[in-house]
C-alpha positions as CSV (number, residue, x, y, z in Angstrom):
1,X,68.7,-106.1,-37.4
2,X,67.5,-105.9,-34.3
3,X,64.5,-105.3,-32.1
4,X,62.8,-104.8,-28.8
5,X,61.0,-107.6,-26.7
6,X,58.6,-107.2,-23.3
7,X,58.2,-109.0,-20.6
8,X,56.2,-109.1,-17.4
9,X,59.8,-108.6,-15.7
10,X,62.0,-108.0,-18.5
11,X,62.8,-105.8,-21.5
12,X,65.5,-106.8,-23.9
13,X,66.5,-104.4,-26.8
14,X,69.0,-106.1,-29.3
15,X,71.1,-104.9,-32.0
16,X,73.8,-105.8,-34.2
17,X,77.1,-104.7,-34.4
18,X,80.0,-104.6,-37.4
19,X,82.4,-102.4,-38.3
20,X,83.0,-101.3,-41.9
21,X,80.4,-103.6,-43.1
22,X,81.9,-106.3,-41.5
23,X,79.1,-107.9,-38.7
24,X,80.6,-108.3,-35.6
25,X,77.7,-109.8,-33.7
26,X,74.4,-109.0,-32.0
27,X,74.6,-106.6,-28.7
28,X,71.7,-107.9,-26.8
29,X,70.7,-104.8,-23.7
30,X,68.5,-106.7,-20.8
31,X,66.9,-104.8,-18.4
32,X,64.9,-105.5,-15.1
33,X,61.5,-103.7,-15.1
34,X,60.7,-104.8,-11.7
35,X,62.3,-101.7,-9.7
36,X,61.0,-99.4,-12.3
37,X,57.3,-100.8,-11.6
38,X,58.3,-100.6,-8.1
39,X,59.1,-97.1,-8.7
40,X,55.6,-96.3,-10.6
41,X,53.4,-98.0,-7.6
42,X,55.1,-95.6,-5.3
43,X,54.4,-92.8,-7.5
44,X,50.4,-93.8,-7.7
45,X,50.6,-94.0,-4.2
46,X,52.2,-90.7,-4.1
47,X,49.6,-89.5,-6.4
48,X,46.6,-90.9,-4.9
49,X,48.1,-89.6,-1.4
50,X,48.1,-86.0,-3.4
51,X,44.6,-86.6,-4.5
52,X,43.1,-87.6,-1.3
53,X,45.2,-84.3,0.1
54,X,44.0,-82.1,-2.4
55,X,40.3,-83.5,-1.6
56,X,40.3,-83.0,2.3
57,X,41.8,-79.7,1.9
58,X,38.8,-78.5,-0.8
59,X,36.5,-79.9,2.0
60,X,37.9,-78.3,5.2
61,X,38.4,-74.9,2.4
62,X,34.6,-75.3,1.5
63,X,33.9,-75.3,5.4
64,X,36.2,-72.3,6.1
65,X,34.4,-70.3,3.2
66,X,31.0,-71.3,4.2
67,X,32.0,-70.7,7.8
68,X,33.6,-67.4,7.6
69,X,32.3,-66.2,4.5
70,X,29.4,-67.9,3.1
71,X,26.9,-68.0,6.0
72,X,27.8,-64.2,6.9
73,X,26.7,-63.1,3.8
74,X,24.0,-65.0,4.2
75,X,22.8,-63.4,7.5
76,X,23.6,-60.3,5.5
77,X,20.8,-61.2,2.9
78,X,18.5,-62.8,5.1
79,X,18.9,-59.6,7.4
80,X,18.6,-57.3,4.2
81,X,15.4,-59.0,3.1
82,X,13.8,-58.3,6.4
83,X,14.9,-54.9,6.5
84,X,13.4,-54.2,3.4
85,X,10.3,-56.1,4.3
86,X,9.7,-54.5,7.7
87,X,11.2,-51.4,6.9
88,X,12.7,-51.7,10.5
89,X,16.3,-49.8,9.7
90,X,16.9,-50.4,13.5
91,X,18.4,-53.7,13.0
92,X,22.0,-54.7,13.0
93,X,24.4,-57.2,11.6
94,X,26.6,-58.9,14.1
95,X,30.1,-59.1,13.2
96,X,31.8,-62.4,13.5
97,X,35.0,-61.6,12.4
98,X,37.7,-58.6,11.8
99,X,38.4,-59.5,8.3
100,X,36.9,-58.4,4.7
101,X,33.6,-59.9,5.8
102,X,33.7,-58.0,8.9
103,X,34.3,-54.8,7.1
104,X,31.8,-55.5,4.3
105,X,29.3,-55.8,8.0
106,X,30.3,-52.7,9.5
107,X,29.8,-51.4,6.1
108,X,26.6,-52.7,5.9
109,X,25.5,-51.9,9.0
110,X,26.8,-48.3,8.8
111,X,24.6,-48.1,5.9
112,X,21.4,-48.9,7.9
113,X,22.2,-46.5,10.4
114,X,22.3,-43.3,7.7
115,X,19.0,-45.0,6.5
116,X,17.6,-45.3,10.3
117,X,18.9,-41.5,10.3
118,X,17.8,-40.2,6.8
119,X,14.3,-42.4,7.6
120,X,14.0,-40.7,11.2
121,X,14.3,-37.4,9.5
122,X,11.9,-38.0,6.7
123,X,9.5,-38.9,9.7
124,X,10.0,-35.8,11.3
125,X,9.6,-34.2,8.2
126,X,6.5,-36.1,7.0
127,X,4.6,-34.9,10.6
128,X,6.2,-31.4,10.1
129,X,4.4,-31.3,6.9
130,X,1.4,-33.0,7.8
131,X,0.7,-30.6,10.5
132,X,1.8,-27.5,8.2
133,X,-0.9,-29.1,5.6
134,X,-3.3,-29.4,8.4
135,X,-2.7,-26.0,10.0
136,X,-2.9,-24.9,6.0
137,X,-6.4,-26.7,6.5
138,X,-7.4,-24.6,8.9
139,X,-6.3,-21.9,7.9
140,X,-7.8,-22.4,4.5
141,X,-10.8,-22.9,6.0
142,X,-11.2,-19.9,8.3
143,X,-10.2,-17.8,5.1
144,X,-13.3,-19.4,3.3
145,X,-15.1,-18.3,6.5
146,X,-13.6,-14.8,6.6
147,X,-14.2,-14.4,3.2
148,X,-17.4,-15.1,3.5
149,X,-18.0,-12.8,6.2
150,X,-16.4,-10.2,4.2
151,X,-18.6,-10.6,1.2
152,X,-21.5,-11.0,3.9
153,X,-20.0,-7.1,5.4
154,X,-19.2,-5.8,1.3
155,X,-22.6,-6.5,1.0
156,X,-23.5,-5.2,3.7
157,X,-21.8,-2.2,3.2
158,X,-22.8,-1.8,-0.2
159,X,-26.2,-1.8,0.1
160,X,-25.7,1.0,3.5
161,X,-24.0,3.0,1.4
162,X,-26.3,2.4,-1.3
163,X,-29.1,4.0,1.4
164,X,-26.0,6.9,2.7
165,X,-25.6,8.0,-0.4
166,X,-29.9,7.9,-1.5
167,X,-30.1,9.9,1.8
168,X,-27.1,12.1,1.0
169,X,-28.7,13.3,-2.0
170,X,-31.7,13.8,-0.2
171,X,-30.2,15.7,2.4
172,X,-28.1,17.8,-0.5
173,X,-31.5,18.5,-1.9
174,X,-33.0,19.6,1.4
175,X,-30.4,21.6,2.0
176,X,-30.5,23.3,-2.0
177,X,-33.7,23.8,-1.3
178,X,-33.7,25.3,2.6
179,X,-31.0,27.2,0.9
180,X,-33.1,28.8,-1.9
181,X,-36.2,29.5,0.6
182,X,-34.0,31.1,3.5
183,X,-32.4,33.5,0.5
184,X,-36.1,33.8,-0.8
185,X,-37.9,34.4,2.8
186,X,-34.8,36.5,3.6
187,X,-34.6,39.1,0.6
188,X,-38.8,39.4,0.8
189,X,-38.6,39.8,4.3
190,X,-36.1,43.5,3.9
191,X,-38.5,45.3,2.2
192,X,-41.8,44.7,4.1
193,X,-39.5,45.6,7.4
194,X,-37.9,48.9,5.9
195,X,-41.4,49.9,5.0
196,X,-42.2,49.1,9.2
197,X,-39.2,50.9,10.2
198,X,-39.7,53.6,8.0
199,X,-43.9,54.9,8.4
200,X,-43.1,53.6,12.5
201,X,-40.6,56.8,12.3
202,X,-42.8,58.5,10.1
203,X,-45.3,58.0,12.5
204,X,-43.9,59.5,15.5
205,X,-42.1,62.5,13.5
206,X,-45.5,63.6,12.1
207,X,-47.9,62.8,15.7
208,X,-45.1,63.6,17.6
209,X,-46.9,67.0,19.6
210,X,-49.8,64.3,19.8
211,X,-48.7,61.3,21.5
212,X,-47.8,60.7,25.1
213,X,-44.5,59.3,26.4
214,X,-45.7,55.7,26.7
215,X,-47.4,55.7,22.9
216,X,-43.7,56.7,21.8
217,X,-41.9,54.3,23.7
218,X,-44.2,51.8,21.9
219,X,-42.9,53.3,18.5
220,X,-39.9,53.2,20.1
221,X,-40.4,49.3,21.0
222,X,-41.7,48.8,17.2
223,X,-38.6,50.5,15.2
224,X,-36.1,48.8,17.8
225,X,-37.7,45.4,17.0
226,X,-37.9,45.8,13.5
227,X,-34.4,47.0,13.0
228,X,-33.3,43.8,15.2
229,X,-35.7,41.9,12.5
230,X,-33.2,43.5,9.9
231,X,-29.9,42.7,11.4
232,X,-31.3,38.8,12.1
233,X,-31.9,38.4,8.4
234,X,-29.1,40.0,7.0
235,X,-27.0,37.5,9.3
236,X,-28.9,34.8,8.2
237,X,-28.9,35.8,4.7
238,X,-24.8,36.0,5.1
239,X,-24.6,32.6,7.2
240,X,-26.7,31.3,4.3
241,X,-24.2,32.1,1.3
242,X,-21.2,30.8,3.2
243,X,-22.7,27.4,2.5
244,X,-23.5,28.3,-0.6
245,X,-20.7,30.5,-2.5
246,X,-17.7,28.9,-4.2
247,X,-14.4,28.3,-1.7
248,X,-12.2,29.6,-4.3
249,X,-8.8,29.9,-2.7
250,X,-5.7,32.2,-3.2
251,X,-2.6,33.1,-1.6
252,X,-2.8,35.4,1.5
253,X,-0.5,37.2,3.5
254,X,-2.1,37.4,6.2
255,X,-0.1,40.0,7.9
256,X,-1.9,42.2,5.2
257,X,-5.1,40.7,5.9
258,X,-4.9,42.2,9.5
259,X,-4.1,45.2,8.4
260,X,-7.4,45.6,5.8
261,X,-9.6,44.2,8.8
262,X,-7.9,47.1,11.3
263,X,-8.9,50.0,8.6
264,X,-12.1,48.5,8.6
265,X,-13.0,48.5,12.2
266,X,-10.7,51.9,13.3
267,X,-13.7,53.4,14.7
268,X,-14.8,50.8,17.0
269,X,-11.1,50.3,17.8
270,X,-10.7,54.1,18.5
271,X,-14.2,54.8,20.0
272,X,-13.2,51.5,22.7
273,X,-9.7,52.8,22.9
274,X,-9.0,49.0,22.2
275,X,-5.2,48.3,21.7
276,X,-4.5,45.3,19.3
277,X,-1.2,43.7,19.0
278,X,-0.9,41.2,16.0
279,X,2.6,39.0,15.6
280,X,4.5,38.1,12.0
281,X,1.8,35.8,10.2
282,X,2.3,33.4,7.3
283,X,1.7,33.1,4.2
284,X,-0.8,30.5,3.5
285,X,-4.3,29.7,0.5
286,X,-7.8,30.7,1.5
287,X,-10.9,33.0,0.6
288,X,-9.8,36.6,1.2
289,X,-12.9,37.7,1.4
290,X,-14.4,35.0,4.1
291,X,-11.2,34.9,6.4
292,X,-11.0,38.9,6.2
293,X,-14.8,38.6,7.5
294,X,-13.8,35.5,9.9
295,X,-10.7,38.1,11.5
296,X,-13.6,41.2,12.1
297,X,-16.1,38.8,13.8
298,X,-13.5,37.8,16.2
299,X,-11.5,41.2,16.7
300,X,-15.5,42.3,17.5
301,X,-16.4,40.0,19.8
302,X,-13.3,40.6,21.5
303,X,-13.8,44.1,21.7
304,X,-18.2,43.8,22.9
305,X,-16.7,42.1,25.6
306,X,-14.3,43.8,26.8
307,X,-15.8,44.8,30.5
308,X,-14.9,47.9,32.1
309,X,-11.4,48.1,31.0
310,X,-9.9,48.7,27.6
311,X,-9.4,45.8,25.1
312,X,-6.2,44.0,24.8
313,X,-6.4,41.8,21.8
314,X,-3.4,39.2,21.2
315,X,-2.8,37.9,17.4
316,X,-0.5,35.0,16.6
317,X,-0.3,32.2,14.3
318,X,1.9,28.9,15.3
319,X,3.1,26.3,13.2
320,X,1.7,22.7,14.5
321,X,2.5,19.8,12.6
322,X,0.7,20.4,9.1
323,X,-1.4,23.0,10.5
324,X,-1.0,26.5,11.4
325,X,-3.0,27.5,14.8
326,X,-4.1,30.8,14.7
327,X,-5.0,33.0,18.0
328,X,-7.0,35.4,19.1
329,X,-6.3,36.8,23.0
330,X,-8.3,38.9,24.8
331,X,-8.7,40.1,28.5
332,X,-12.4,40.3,28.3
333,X,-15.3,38.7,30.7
334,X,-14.9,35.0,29.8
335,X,-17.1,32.7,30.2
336,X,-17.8,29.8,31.8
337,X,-16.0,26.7,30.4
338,X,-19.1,24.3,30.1
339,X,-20.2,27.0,27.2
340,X,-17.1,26.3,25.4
341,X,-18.8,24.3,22.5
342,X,-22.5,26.7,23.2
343,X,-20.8,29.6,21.9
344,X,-20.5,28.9,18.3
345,X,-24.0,27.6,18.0
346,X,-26.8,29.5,15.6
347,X,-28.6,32.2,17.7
348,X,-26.8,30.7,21.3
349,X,-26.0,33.4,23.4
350,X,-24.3,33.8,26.8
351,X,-26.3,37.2,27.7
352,X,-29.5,38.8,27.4
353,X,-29.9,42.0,24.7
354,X,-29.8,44.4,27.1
355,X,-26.3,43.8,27.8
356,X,-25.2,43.1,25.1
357,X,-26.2,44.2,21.4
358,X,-26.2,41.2,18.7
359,X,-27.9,38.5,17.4
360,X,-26.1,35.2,18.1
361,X,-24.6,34.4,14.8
362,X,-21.6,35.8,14.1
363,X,-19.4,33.4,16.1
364,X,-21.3,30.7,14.5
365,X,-21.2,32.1,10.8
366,X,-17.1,32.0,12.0
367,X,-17.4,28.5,12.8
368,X,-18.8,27.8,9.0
369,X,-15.9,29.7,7.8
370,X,-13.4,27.8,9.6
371,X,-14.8,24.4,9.0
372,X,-14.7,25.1,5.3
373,X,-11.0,25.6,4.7
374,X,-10.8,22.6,6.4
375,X,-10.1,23.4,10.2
376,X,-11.8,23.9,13.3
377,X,-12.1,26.6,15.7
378,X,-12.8,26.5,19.8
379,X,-12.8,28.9,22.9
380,X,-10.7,28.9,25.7
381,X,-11.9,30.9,28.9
């Protein structure tokens, strides 16, 4: 039927032939397989040329990459290592080439310097702080100090205050009791001096006829002096319950004030032919009775003296702040200024009896009024 049939050279394929069942013969195909083996040996030389090709090219590739690629990223790791060992963000990668590799080093390297710069200012910061917590320190510790000191002083200050206040009562008890025996001493002392005054008169109207001139200028001496006695203690006596009496405080127009204090003294104002001239006053809370007494002390004394000529007594009341100044003018003797504080002192006085009448406390017992409504009072020659 037919078949196929290898050689080392050769390769015959037979098969038969007929034609409507008739067999014609064989057909015998012979073909030469040396130019097709000739053909193959050129293609395994082609293949192992290929091969080979393909081998040097991975090799000179695998030096390119570890060239180009593989040994900077290694300097990039070996450099990142150290950096992060050291903690030295000054150091740099060098760039080798201007490709992805030398963009992933600039990148890299552009990173250490915002860490260099992020690192410089946590520095800074850390120092700043450090030296805020040190100066906190101190600070801290000078407090403990102060405070310290401050207990030391609140003690201190507790235990003076503690003896201020021990001697305050002390003094507030003194002062109740002074009090109580100057009203005491003061109210015994009127009668036994009316009774002096009064058998001293009786005295020389009854032995009148019988006594010479100089035995009644000794009466004379006797009732004067006692009669002094009696103004000095009913001073005192008044100086006394200024200190004593309640403050109790009203409205007062003092305008009207003046005028009550004018009615009271028109006879000493008419018998000096004093003229007094009093401006528009306010309005303002005190002790009617104490500041009308406080006005007739001072129109007085402005009026005693006077000198030669007439009084001329000035009245006015400014507004200062939150205080009203009130003055009192006169064109009397003055004084001399080194006085100025003398004046208002218990029993001080500028001149002897005989020139002028008084006992030294009225200008004082003004001064007490003053300074309990909460103000002060001074002269001015």
């Amino acid at each position: 039927d037919g078949g196929e049939i290898f050689t080392d050279t050769h390769l015959a394929v037979t098969r038969n032939v007929g034609v409507r069942g008739e067999n014609l013969g064989r057909l015998i195909v012979l073909s030469d397989l040396r130019e097709i083996d000739l053909v193959i040996q050129r293609y395994k030389v082609m293949a192992a040329a290929i091969t080979v090709g393909v081998v040097l090219f991975s090799l000179l590739l695998s030096r390119v990459v570890q060239r180009w690629i593989a040994k900077p990223i290694e300097a990039l790791e070996t450099l990142s290592n150290l950096v992060s060992s050291e903690r030295n963000y000054a150091l740099r990668a060098v760039r080798t080439s201007d490709d992805e590799v030398g963009r992933l080093t600039d990148a890299f390297n552009d990173m250490l310097e915002e860490i260099q710069a992020r690192d410089s200012e946590l520095r800074i910061a850390k120092e700043s702080a450090d030296n805020a917590a040190r100066q906190v320190s101190r600070h801290y510790q000078a407090a403990q100090a102060a405070n310290l000191d401050l207990e030391n002083e609140n003690r201190d200050r507790r235990r003076a205050e503690a003896e201020l206040k021990e001697k305050t009562d002390e003094l507030e008890r003194s002062n109740v009791e002074l009090q109580q025996f100057a009203y005491a001493a003061s109210h015994d002392l009127q009668e036994p001096l009316r009774m002096v005054v009064m058998f001293t008169q009786l005295l020389k109207k009854r032995y009148a006829k019988k006594l010479d001139e100089r035995a009644e200028s000794y009466i004379d001496y006797a009732v004067d002096g006692a009669t002094r006695m009696q103004l000095l203690i009913r001073d005192l006596l008044e100086y006394s319950r200024v200190g004593r009496m309640e403050m109790d405080e009203s409205p007062i127009d003092f305008n009207l004030l003046l005028e009550e204090v004018l009615v009271a003294l028109h006879v000493s104002i008419h018998k000096s032919r004093a003229r007094i001239q009093v401006a528009s006053l306010p309005t303002l809370s005190g002790n009617p009775m104490r500041l009308r007494q406080l006005f007739q002390n001072l129109i007085s004394n402005a009026m005693k003296f006077s000198g030669d000529e007439p009084a001329v007594i000035e009245i006015e009341a400014l507004e200062e702040g939150e205080f009203w100044k009130f003055s009192v003018r006169d064109n009397g003797i003055g004084f001399d200024a080194s006085f100025a504080d003398r004046i208002f002192m218990l029993f001080q006085r500028l001149h002897t009896r005989a020139e002028y009448e008084g006992t030294g406390i009225g200008l004082a017992l003004c001064k007490k009024i003053v300074i309990a409504h909460g103000g002060d009072i001074w002269a001015e020659s």
